[in-house]
Amino acid sequence: MTRTTGGLFEQLVDEDRLDEAARVTVRGKRRRADVATFLFRRESELRELRAALVDARWRHGAFDLLFLHDPKPRVIARASVLDRVVHTAVARLVEAVLERSLSDADYACRTGRGTHRALLRILELVRRHAWFVHLDVRSYFPSIRIELVRSLLRRRIRDERFLQVVDRILESGRGLYDDRHVRAFARLDPDWPPPGEGLPIGAYTSQVLAAHVVPLGLDSHVARELRVPGYVRYVDDLFLFGDSRSALRAARDDVGRYLDERLGLRLKRPGARPRSCSGRLDALGHLVTRSGIEPLPRHARRMGARAARYVRGTGPAIPAEGWAGALGSVLCV
């Protein structure tokens, strides 16, 4: 029987926790007008936010939609600063609840892990095995079923007041991808994702729910039922490694069935072919070979563009660990 956790709402409305969530939310964004306005009256804003949460008056506001090419078209949903504070506090509590249950193959949105740890693990598996297959989920965030997320969270959390806050966050993004302009820009297919579903890309809670809550059962299935020799997952990017092409094809088909039947999701390329580990693997914006890891040109250009925006005062700072990670990737070659 799965163990459930209570007492989360009291932690959510703790003054120190909200203050820390605010600090994380504004980090690297102090030049933005909305953040500067929030910081000017930070104490009173957080005091009112806490009161609204305690009295069950808090309601999530509308998202501002940003239409970006990064490099492919993305619709980013940006909530108000106060709503982002709630997202941060909620997401961190959910992460803490799930941490012990998470698979070693899960690398996204986890302290001490991340992109570069995932790449190093992929490099290790490329050198160890003969074949790999790369799978990713079709229109992942827009196609996540809200009721499924609710159900999965209730298996782990028994605090109804906390879950009510999560429900309001989930409902705030419902139908965001139904708008025809959004679908056209994001190049979503007419028949997929289904209407009335999805988690907004750009919200911290969406990252945590999509990275850890929705795929938690999948990770266990791949490890315990399929017994794939090597497995790395970064949100909806799945890398399976082995020494038998036929076994990897069977695992690919099984993963596709699991996604469809258990999670209501679809693979982008259901017939993705296993490829030799002696070749090249395009993974997480990098090129991995048995010789090492190097950033793909588009990844290097994005880092340069981010630096240029910061110098011009039109973008946030890049954290030191971001630069260190990028340089580390180059030095792995």
mmCIF file of C-alpha atoms in Angstrom:
data_model
loop_
_atom_site.group_PDB
_atom_site.id
_atom_site.type_symbol
_atom_site.label_atom_id
_atom_site.label_comp_id
_atom_site.label_asym_id
_atom_site.label_seq_id
_atom_site.Cartn_x
_atom_site.Cartn_y
_atom_site.Cartn_z
ATOM 1 C CA MET A 1 0.000 0.000 0.000
ATOM 2 C CA THR A 2 1.344 3.423 -0.969
ATOM 3 C CA ARG A 3 2.180 5.652 1.971
ATOM 4 C CA THR A 4 0.396 9.019 1.987
ATOM 5 C CA THR A 5 1.585 12.296 3.491
ATOM 6 C CA GLY A 6 -0.409 14.883 5.429
ATOM 7 C CA GLY A 7 0.299 18.204 7.133
ATOM 8 C CA LEU A 8 1.400 19.904 3.929
ATOM 9 C CA PHE A 9 -0.955 22.878 4.080
ATOM 10 C CA GLU A 10 0.554 24.051 7.367
ATOM 11 C CA GLN A 11 3.974 23.884 5.734
ATOM 12 C CA LEU A 12 2.692 25.709 2.650
ATOM 13 C CA VAL A 13 1.462 28.736 4.637
ATOM 14 C CA ASP A 14 4.501 28.903 6.908
ATOM 15 C CA GLU A 15 5.861 32.459 6.694
ATOM 16 C CA ASP A 16 9.466 31.351 6.261
ATOM 17 C CA ARG A 17 8.510 28.919 3.493
ATOM 18 C CA LEU A 18 6.584 31.575 1.567
ATOM 19 C CA ASP A 19 9.475 33.992 2.017
ATOM 20 C CA GLU A 20 11.912 31.410 0.648
ATOM 21 C CA ALA A 21 9.552 30.653 -2.246
ATOM 22 C CA ALA A 22 9.464 34.372 -3.047
ATOM 23 C CA ARG A 23 13.258 34.550 -2.996
ATOM 24 C CA VAL A 24 13.508 31.647 -5.444
ATOM 25 C CA THR A 25 10.768 33.086 -7.665
ATOM 26 C CA VAL A 26 12.450 36.469 -8.168
ATOM 27 C CA ARG A 27 16.011 35.146 -8.469
ATOM 28 C CA GLY A 28 17.595 36.490 -11.651
ATOM 29 C CA LYS A 29 14.466 38.475 -12.546
ATOM 30 C CA ARG A 30 14.763 41.647 -10.465
ATOM 31 C CA ARG A 31 14.958 43.845 -13.567
ATOM 32 C CA ARG A 32 11.445 42.888 -14.666
ATOM 33 C CA ALA A 33 8.794 45.500 -13.933
ATOM 34 C CA ASP A 34 6.351 43.105 -12.248
ATOM 35 C CA VAL A 35 9.086 41.685 -10.025
ATOM 36 C CA ALA A 36 10.354 45.155 -9.079
ATOM 37 C CA THR A 37 6.813 46.186 -8.126
ATOM 38 C CA PHE A 38 6.416 43.064 -5.989
ATOM 39 C CA LEU A 39 9.755 43.625 -4.243
ATOM 40 C CA PHE A 40 8.793 47.214 -3.392
ATOM 41 C CA ARG A 41 6.006 45.922 -1.139
ATOM 42 C CA ARG A 42 7.159 42.368 -0.589
ATOM 43 C CA GLU A 43 6.244 42.015 3.098
ATOM 44 C CA SER A 44 2.674 43.247 2.728
ATOM 45 C CA GLU A 45 2.154 41.218 -0.461
ATOM 46 C CA LEU A 46 3.306 38.000 1.210
ATOM 47 C CA ARG A 47 1.243 38.741 4.311
ATOM 48 C CA GLU A 48 -1.903 39.142 2.197
ATOM 49 C CA LEU A 49 -1.062 36.045 0.155
ATOM 50 C CA ARG A 50 -0.720 33.956 3.304
ATOM 51 C CA ALA A 51 -4.033 35.260 4.654
ATOM 52 C CA ALA A 52 -5.764 34.459 1.360
ATOM 53 C CA LEU A 53 -4.401 30.903 1.428
ATOM 54 C CA VAL A 54 -5.383 30.350 5.067
ATOM 55 C CA ASP A 55 -8.908 31.707 4.494
ATOM 56 C CA ALA A 56 -9.299 29.714 1.246
ATOM 57 C CA ARG A 57 -9.731 33.005 -0.650
ATOM 58 C CA TRP A 58 -6.745 32.542 -2.937
ATOM 59 C CA ARG A 59 -7.594 32.146 -6.601
ATOM 60 C CA HIS A 60 -5.117 31.746 -9.434
ATOM 61 C CA GLY A 61 -5.108 34.627 -11.902
ATOM 62 C CA ALA A 62 -4.941 34.445 -15.683
ATOM 63 C CA PHE A 63 -1.710 33.538 -17.455
ATOM 64 C CA ASP A 64 0.100 35.871 -19.821
ATOM 65 C CA LEU A 65 1.071 33.914 -22.916
ATOM 66 C CA LEU A 66 4.479 34.386 -24.518
ATOM 67 C CA PHE A 67 4.966 33.119 -28.074
ATOM 68 C CA LEU A 68 8.613 32.168 -28.528
ATOM 69 C CA HIS A 69 10.886 30.326 -30.962
ATOM 70 C CA ASP A 70 13.310 28.393 -28.745
ATOM 71 C CA PRO A 71 14.282 27.139 -31.385
ATOM 72 C CA LYS A 72 10.949 25.469 -32.109
ATOM 73 C CA PRO A 73 7.698 27.375 -31.431
ATOM 74 C CA ARG A 74 6.708 27.361 -27.767
ATOM 75 C CA VAL A 75 3.797 28.952 -25.954
ATOM 76 C CA ILE A 76 5.021 29.872 -22.467
ATOM 77 C CA ALA A 77 2.458 30.647 -19.766
ATOM 78 C CA ARG A 78 3.590 33.233 -17.221
ATOM 79 C CA ALA A 79 1.574 33.724 -14.039
ATOM 80 C CA SER A 80 1.646 36.782 -11.786
ATOM 81 C CA VAL A 81 4.536 37.036 -9.326
ATOM 82 C CA LEU A 82 2.345 36.091 -6.344
ATOM 83 C CA ASP A 83 0.903 33.113 -8.180
ATOM 84 C CA ARG A 84 4.441 32.037 -9.069
ATOM 85 C CA VAL A 85 5.333 32.190 -5.371
ATOM 86 C CA VAL A 86 2.507 29.725 -4.685
ATOM 87 C CA HIS A 87 3.694 27.529 -7.574
ATOM 88 C CA THR A 88 7.198 27.440 -6.110
ATOM 89 C CA ALA A 89 6.058 26.612 -2.577
ATOM 90 C CA VAL A 90 3.648 23.905 -3.783
ATOM 91 C CA ALA A 91 6.140 22.358 -6.208
ATOM 92 C CA ARG A 92 8.873 22.100 -3.590
ATOM 93 C CA LEU A 93 6.537 20.352 -1.157
ATOM 94 C CA VAL A 94 5.427 17.888 -3.831
ATOM 95 C CA GLU A 95 9.076 17.232 -4.684
ATOM 96 C CA ALA A 96 9.839 16.518 -1.024
ATOM 97 C CA VAL A 97 6.930 14.064 -0.769
ATOM 98 C CA LEU A 98 8.008 12.161 -3.877
ATOM 99 C CA GLU A 99 11.792 12.225 -3.518
ATOM 100 C CA ARG A 100 12.146 8.802 -1.884
ATOM 101 C CA SER A 101 9.904 7.208 -4.510
ATOM 102 C CA LEU A 102 11.641 8.642 -7.569
ATOM 103 C CA SER A 103 13.595 6.391 -9.872
ATOM 104 C CA ASP A 104 17.353 6.674 -10.236
ATOM 105 C CA ALA A 105 16.636 7.070 -13.963
ATOM 106 C CA ASP A 106 14.714 10.342 -13.373
ATOM 107 C CA TYR A 107 17.057 13.324 -13.845
ATOM 108 C CA ALA A 108 14.886 16.421 -14.393
ATOM 109 C CA CYS A 109 14.015 19.001 -11.716
ATOM 110 C CA ARG A 110 15.965 17.257 -8.956
ATOM 111 C CA THR A 111 18.612 18.685 -6.657
ATOM 112 C CA GLY A 112 22.010 17.247 -7.486
ATOM 113 C CA ARG A 113 20.879 15.933 -10.860
ATOM 114 C CA GLY A 114 19.785 17.840 -13.970
ATOM 115 C CA THR A 115 20.850 17.927 -17.608
ATOM 116 C CA HIS A 116 24.567 17.376 -17.217
ATOM 117 C CA ARG A 117 24.268 14.493 -14.765
ATOM 118 C CA ALA A 118 21.824 12.906 -17.221
ATOM 119 C CA LEU A 119 24.295 13.382 -20.072
ATOM 120 C CA LEU A 120 27.096 11.778 -18.089
ATOM 121 C CA ARG A 121 24.865 8.785 -17.365
ATOM 122 C CA ILE A 122 23.917 8.550 -21.052
ATOM 123 C CA LEU A 123 27.619 8.656 -21.958
ATOM 124 C CA GLU A 124 28.275 5.815 -19.519
ATOM 125 C CA LEU A 125 25.473 3.716 -21.057
ATOM 126 C CA VAL A 126 26.568 4.498 -24.634
ATOM 127 C CA ARG A 127 30.005 3.130 -23.794
ATOM 128 C CA ARG A 128 28.575 0.058 -22.051
ATOM 129 C CA HIS A 129 25.870 -1.110 -24.484
ATOM 130 C CA ALA A 130 25.514 -1.866 -28.193
ATOM 131 C CA TRP A 131 22.102 -0.301 -28.964
ATOM 132 C CA PHE A 132 19.828 2.526 -27.855
ATOM 133 C CA VAL A 133 16.386 3.831 -28.722
ATOM 134 C CA HIS A 134 15.275 7.397 -28.004
ATOM 135 C CA LEU A 135 11.569 7.926 -27.338
ATOM 136 C CA ASP A 136 9.683 11.118 -26.609
ATOM 137 C CA VAL A 137 6.046 11.884 -25.888
ATOM 138 C CA ARG A 138 3.916 13.658 -28.465
ATOM 139 C CA SER A 139 2.828 17.160 -27.306
ATOM 140 C CA TYR A 140 3.558 16.100 -23.740
ATOM 141 C CA PHE A 141 2.546 19.075 -21.575
ATOM 142 C CA PRO A 142 -0.586 19.954 -23.618
ATOM 143 C CA SER A 143 -1.829 16.344 -23.530
ATOM 144 C CA ILE A 144 -1.448 15.577 -19.800
ATOM 145 C CA ARG A 145 -4.852 14.720 -18.350
ATOM 146 C CA ILE A 146 -5.777 16.870 -15.373
ATOM 147 C CA GLU A 147 -7.920 14.202 -13.717
ATOM 148 C CA LEU A 148 -5.031 11.757 -13.962
ATOM 149 C CA VAL A 149 -2.738 14.212 -12.149
ATOM 150 C CA ARG A 150 -5.358 14.665 -9.418
ATOM 151 C CA SER A 151 -5.703 10.916 -8.999
ATOM 152 C CA LEU A 152 -1.957 10.321 -8.835
ATOM 153 C CA LEU A 153 -1.455 13.079 -6.262
ATOM 154 C CA ARG A 154 -4.212 11.708 -4.039
ATOM 155 C CA ARG A 155 -2.395 8.401 -3.876
ATOM 156 C CA ARG A 156 0.500 10.211 -2.206
ATOM 157 C CA ILE A 157 -1.071 13.153 -0.366
ATOM 158 C CA ARG A 158 -4.012 13.108 2.061
ATOM 159 C CA ASP A 159 -4.106 16.821 2.969
ATOM 160 C CA GLU A 160 -7.320 18.162 1.396
ATOM 161 C CA ARG A 161 -6.533 21.838 1.984
ATOM 162 C CA PHE A 162 -3.219 21.449 0.210
ATOM 163 C CA LEU A 163 -4.843 19.481 -2.600
ATOM 164 C CA GLN A 164 -7.455 22.220 -2.990
ATOM 165 C CA VAL A 165 -4.664 24.704 -3.726
ATOM 166 C CA VAL A 166 -3.188 22.257 -6.251
ATOM 167 C CA ASP A 167 -6.628 21.844 -7.861
ATOM 168 C CA ARG A 168 -6.898 25.592 -8.372
ATOM 169 C CA ILE A 169 -3.484 25.622 -10.019
ATOM 170 C CA LEU A 170 -4.495 22.744 -12.303
ATOM 171 C CA GLU A 171 -7.773 24.407 -13.274
ATOM 172 C CA SER A 172 -5.993 27.673 -14.070
ATOM 173 C CA GLY A 173 -4.331 26.020 -17.068
ATOM 174 C CA ARG A 174 -7.267 23.942 -18.282
ATOM 175 C CA GLY A 175 -8.095 24.603 -21.910
ATOM 176 C CA LEU A 176 -5.081 26.843 -22.477
ATOM 177 C CA TYR A 177 -4.192 24.806 -25.576
ATOM 178 C CA ASP A 178 -7.748 24.844 -26.955
ATOM 179 C CA ASP A 179 -7.358 28.312 -28.467
ATOM 180 C CA ARG A 180 -6.863 27.990 -32.225
ATOM 181 C CA HIS A 181 -4.136 30.649 -32.304
ATOM 182 C CA VAL A 182 -2.185 28.826 -29.590
ATOM 183 C CA ARG A 183 -2.575 25.495 -31.381
ATOM 184 C CA ALA A 184 -1.517 26.982 -34.701
ATOM 185 C CA PHE A 185 1.582 28.668 -33.282
ATOM 186 C CA ALA A 186 2.626 25.581 -31.295
ATOM 187 C CA ARG A 187 1.996 23.413 -34.374
ATOM 188 C CA LEU A 188 -0.327 21.061 -32.518
ATOM 189 C CA ASP A 189 -2.161 18.511 -34.615
ATOM 190 C CA PRO A 190 -5.927 18.982 -35.137
ATOM 191 C CA ASP A 191 -6.706 15.679 -33.394
ATOM 192 C CA TRP A 192 -4.146 15.869 -30.591
ATOM 193 C CA PRO A 193 -3.934 16.836 -27.776
ATOM 194 C CA PRO A 194 -7.569 16.430 -26.674
ATOM 195 C CA PRO A 195 -9.421 19.596 -25.613
ATOM 196 C CA GLY A 196 -9.686 20.688 -21.995
ATOM 197 C CA GLU A 197 -6.444 19.069 -20.881
ATOM 198 C CA GLY A 198 -2.817 20.003 -20.400
ATOM 199 C CA LEU A 199 -0.382 21.653 -18.019
ATOM 200 C CA PRO A 200 0.910 25.130 -18.943
ATOM 201 C CA ILE A 201 4.528 25.152 -20.066
ATOM 202 C CA GLY A 202 6.472 27.636 -17.954
ATOM 203 C CA ALA A 203 4.871 26.988 -14.560
ATOM 204 C CA TYR A 204 7.113 25.461 -11.889
ATOM 205 C CA THR A 205 4.304 23.154 -10.770
ATOM 206 C CA SER A 206 3.892 21.917 -14.338
ATOM 207 C CA GLN A 207 7.578 20.996 -14.474
ATOM 208 C CA VAL A 208 7.400 18.980 -11.259
ATOM 209 C CA LEU A 209 4.109 17.262 -12.077
ATOM 210 C CA ALA A 210 5.228 16.409 -15.614
ATOM 211 C CA ALA A 211 8.710 15.286 -14.576
ATOM 212 C CA HIS A 212 7.836 13.257 -11.474
ATOM 213 C CA VAL A 213 4.135 12.655 -10.827
ATOM 214 C CA VAL A 214 2.830 11.546 -14.232
ATOM 215 C CA PRO A 215 5.745 9.230 -15.245
ATOM 216 C CA LEU A 216 6.416 7.721 -11.781
ATOM 217 C CA GLY A 217 4.667 4.443 -12.614
ATOM 218 C CA LEU A 218 6.331 4.295 -16.033
ATOM 219 C CA ASP A 219 9.811 4.402 -14.509
ATOM 220 C CA SER A 220 8.931 1.517 -12.202
ATOM 221 C CA HIS A 221 7.437 -0.437 -15.108
ATOM 222 C CA VAL A 222 10.551 -0.035 -17.269
ATOM 223 C CA ALA A 223 12.857 -1.079 -14.426
ATOM 224 C CA ARG A 224 10.869 -3.922 -12.854
ATOM 225 C CA GLU A 225 8.716 -5.344 -15.634
ATOM 226 C CA LEU A 226 10.705 -4.683 -18.801
ATOM 227 C CA ARG A 227 14.109 -4.955 -17.096
ATOM 228 C CA VAL A 228 15.737 -2.704 -19.679
ATOM 229 C CA PRO A 229 19.526 -2.855 -19.050
ATOM 230 C CA GLY A 230 19.976 0.927 -19.250
ATOM 231 C CA TYR A 231 17.391 3.683 -18.860
ATOM 232 C CA VAL A 232 17.503 7.483 -18.518
ATOM 233 C CA ARG A 233 14.468 9.776 -18.477
ATOM 234 C CA TYR A 234 14.505 13.567 -18.618
ATOM 235 C CA VAL A 235 10.833 14.687 -18.385
ATOM 236 C CA ASP A 236 9.404 13.169 -21.600
ATOM 237 C CA ASP A 237 12.706 12.194 -23.227
ATOM 238 C CA LEU A 238 13.308 8.474 -22.687
ATOM 239 C CA PHE A 239 16.603 6.772 -23.539
ATOM 240 C CA LEU A 240 16.642 2.954 -23.458
ATOM 241 C CA PHE A 241 19.886 0.980 -23.823
ATOM 242 C CA GLY A 242 20.625 -2.697 -24.353
ATOM 243 C CA ASP A 243 22.568 -5.286 -26.319
ATOM 244 C CA SER A 244 19.640 -6.716 -28.299
ATOM 245 C CA ARG A 245 17.833 -4.750 -31.017
ATOM 246 C CA SER A 246 14.797 -7.003 -30.846
ATOM 247 C CA ALA A 247 14.536 -6.584 -27.068
ATOM 248 C CA LEU A 248 14.668 -2.794 -27.449
ATOM 249 C CA ARG A 249 11.969 -2.891 -30.128
ATOM 250 C CA ALA A 250 9.769 -4.929 -27.785
ATOM 251 C CA ALA A 251 10.457 -2.484 -24.939
ATOM 252 C CA ARG A 252 9.611 0.456 -27.220
ATOM 253 C CA ASP A 253 6.260 -1.102 -28.113
ATOM 254 C CA ASP A 254 5.510 -1.892 -24.470
ATOM 255 C CA VAL A 255 6.293 1.690 -23.398
ATOM 256 C CA GLY A 256 3.953 2.951 -26.124
ATOM 257 C CA ARG A 257 1.142 0.726 -24.850
ATOM 258 C CA TYR A 258 1.747 1.794 -21.253
ATOM 259 C CA LEU A 259 1.598 5.475 -22.168
ATOM 260 C CA ASP A 260 -1.608 4.986 -24.141
ATOM 261 C CA GLU A 261 -3.478 2.670 -21.782
ATOM 262 C CA ARG A 262 -2.342 3.976 -18.378
ATOM 263 C CA LEU A 263 -1.606 7.655 -18.967
ATOM 264 C CA GLY A 264 -3.577 8.616 -22.068
ATOM 265 C CA LEU A 265 -0.391 9.743 -23.831
ATOM 266 C CA ARG A 266 1.193 8.939 -27.192
ATOM 267 C CA LEU A 267 4.722 8.535 -28.463
ATOM 268 C CA LYS A 268 5.850 11.066 -31.054
ATOM 269 C CA ARG A 269 7.546 8.314 -33.092
ATOM 270 C CA PRO A 270 5.964 4.956 -32.167
ATOM 271 C CA GLY A 271 8.227 3.150 -34.630
ATOM 272 C CA ALA A 272 11.522 4.735 -33.555
ATOM 273 C CA ARG A 273 14.319 2.368 -34.548
ATOM 274 C CA PRO A 274 17.084 1.177 -32.229
ATOM 275 C CA ARG A 275 20.413 2.643 -33.287
ATOM 276 C CA SER A 276 24.001 1.641 -32.706
ATOM 277 C CA CYS A 277 25.790 3.116 -29.706
ATOM 278 C CA SER A 278 28.920 3.335 -31.858
ATOM 279 C CA GLY A 279 27.299 6.254 -33.691
ATOM 280 C CA ARG A 280 25.914 9.609 -32.519
ATOM 281 C CA LEU A 281 23.142 10.269 -30.024
ATOM 282 C CA ASP A 282 21.358 13.642 -29.999
ATOM 283 C CA ALA A 283 20.389 14.079 -26.344
ATOM 284 C CA LEU A 284 19.181 17.108 -24.381
ATOM 285 C CA GLY A 285 20.739 19.668 -26.705
ATOM 286 C CA HIS A 286 24.050 17.822 -26.871
ATOM 287 C CA LEU A 287 25.795 15.326 -29.096
ATOM 288 C CA VAL A 288 26.911 12.168 -27.273
ATOM 289 C CA THR A 289 29.376 9.692 -28.746
ATOM 290 C CA ARG A 290 31.666 7.172 -27.131
ATOM 291 C CA SER A 291 34.376 9.852 -27.337
ATOM 292 C CA GLY A 292 32.469 12.283 -25.131
ATOM 293 C CA ILE A 293 29.868 15.051 -25.042
ATOM 294 C CA GLU A 294 29.660 18.389 -26.804
ATOM 295 C CA PRO A 295 26.879 20.976 -27.130
ATOM 296 C CA LEU A 296 24.971 21.025 -30.380
ATOM 297 C CA PRO A 297 25.509 24.318 -32.265
ATOM 298 C CA ARG A 298 21.950 25.470 -31.547
ATOM 299 C CA HIS A 299 22.520 24.957 -27.805
ATOM 300 C CA ALA A 300 25.691 27.055 -27.869
ATOM 301 C CA ARG A 301 23.857 29.791 -29.806
ATOM 302 C CA ARG A 302 21.078 29.844 -27.199
ATOM 303 C CA MET A 303 23.584 30.339 -24.371
ATOM 304 C CA GLY A 304 25.185 33.191 -26.310
ATOM 305 C CA ALA A 305 21.810 34.783 -26.988
ATOM 306 C CA ARG A 306 20.882 34.570 -23.300
ATOM 307 C CA ALA A 307 24.150 36.270 -22.360
ATOM 308 C CA ALA A 308 23.529 39.038 -24.913
ATOM 309 C CA ARG A 309 20.014 39.663 -23.544
ATOM 310 C CA TYR A 310 21.401 39.956 -20.022
ATOM 311 C CA VAL A 311 24.076 42.452 -21.116
ATOM 312 C CA ARG A 312 21.390 44.549 -22.854
ATOM 313 C CA GLY A 313 19.253 44.437 -19.712
ATOM 314 C CA THR A 314 16.406 42.609 -21.474
ATOM 315 C CA GLY A 315 16.857 39.187 -19.885
ATOM 316 C CA PRO A 316 17.702 37.471 -16.591
ATOM 317 C CA ALA A 317 21.165 36.476 -15.483
ATOM 318 C CA ILE A 318 22.406 32.982 -16.246
ATOM 319 C CA PRO A 319 23.225 31.217 -12.948
ATOM 320 C CA ALA A 320 26.875 30.322 -12.450
ATOM 321 C CA GLU A 321 25.993 26.630 -12.445
ATOM 322 C CA GLY A 322 24.528 27.072 -15.932
ATOM 323 C CA TRP A 323 27.815 28.357 -17.314
ATOM 324 C CA ALA A 324 29.763 25.717 -15.399
ATOM 325 C CA GLY A 325 27.548 22.967 -16.769
ATOM 326 C CA ALA A 326 27.860 24.171 -20.341
ATOM 327 C CA LEU A 327 31.640 24.440 -20.095
ATOM 328 C CA GLY A 328 31.772 21.051 -18.407
ATOM 329 C CA SER A 329 29.995 19.511 -21.378
ATOM 330 C CA VAL A 330 32.605 20.865 -23.773
ATOM 331 C CA LEU A 331 35.456 19.633 -21.583
ATOM 332 C CA CYS A 332 34.030 16.100 -21.539
ATOM 333 C CA VAL A 333 35.004 15.617 -25.198
#
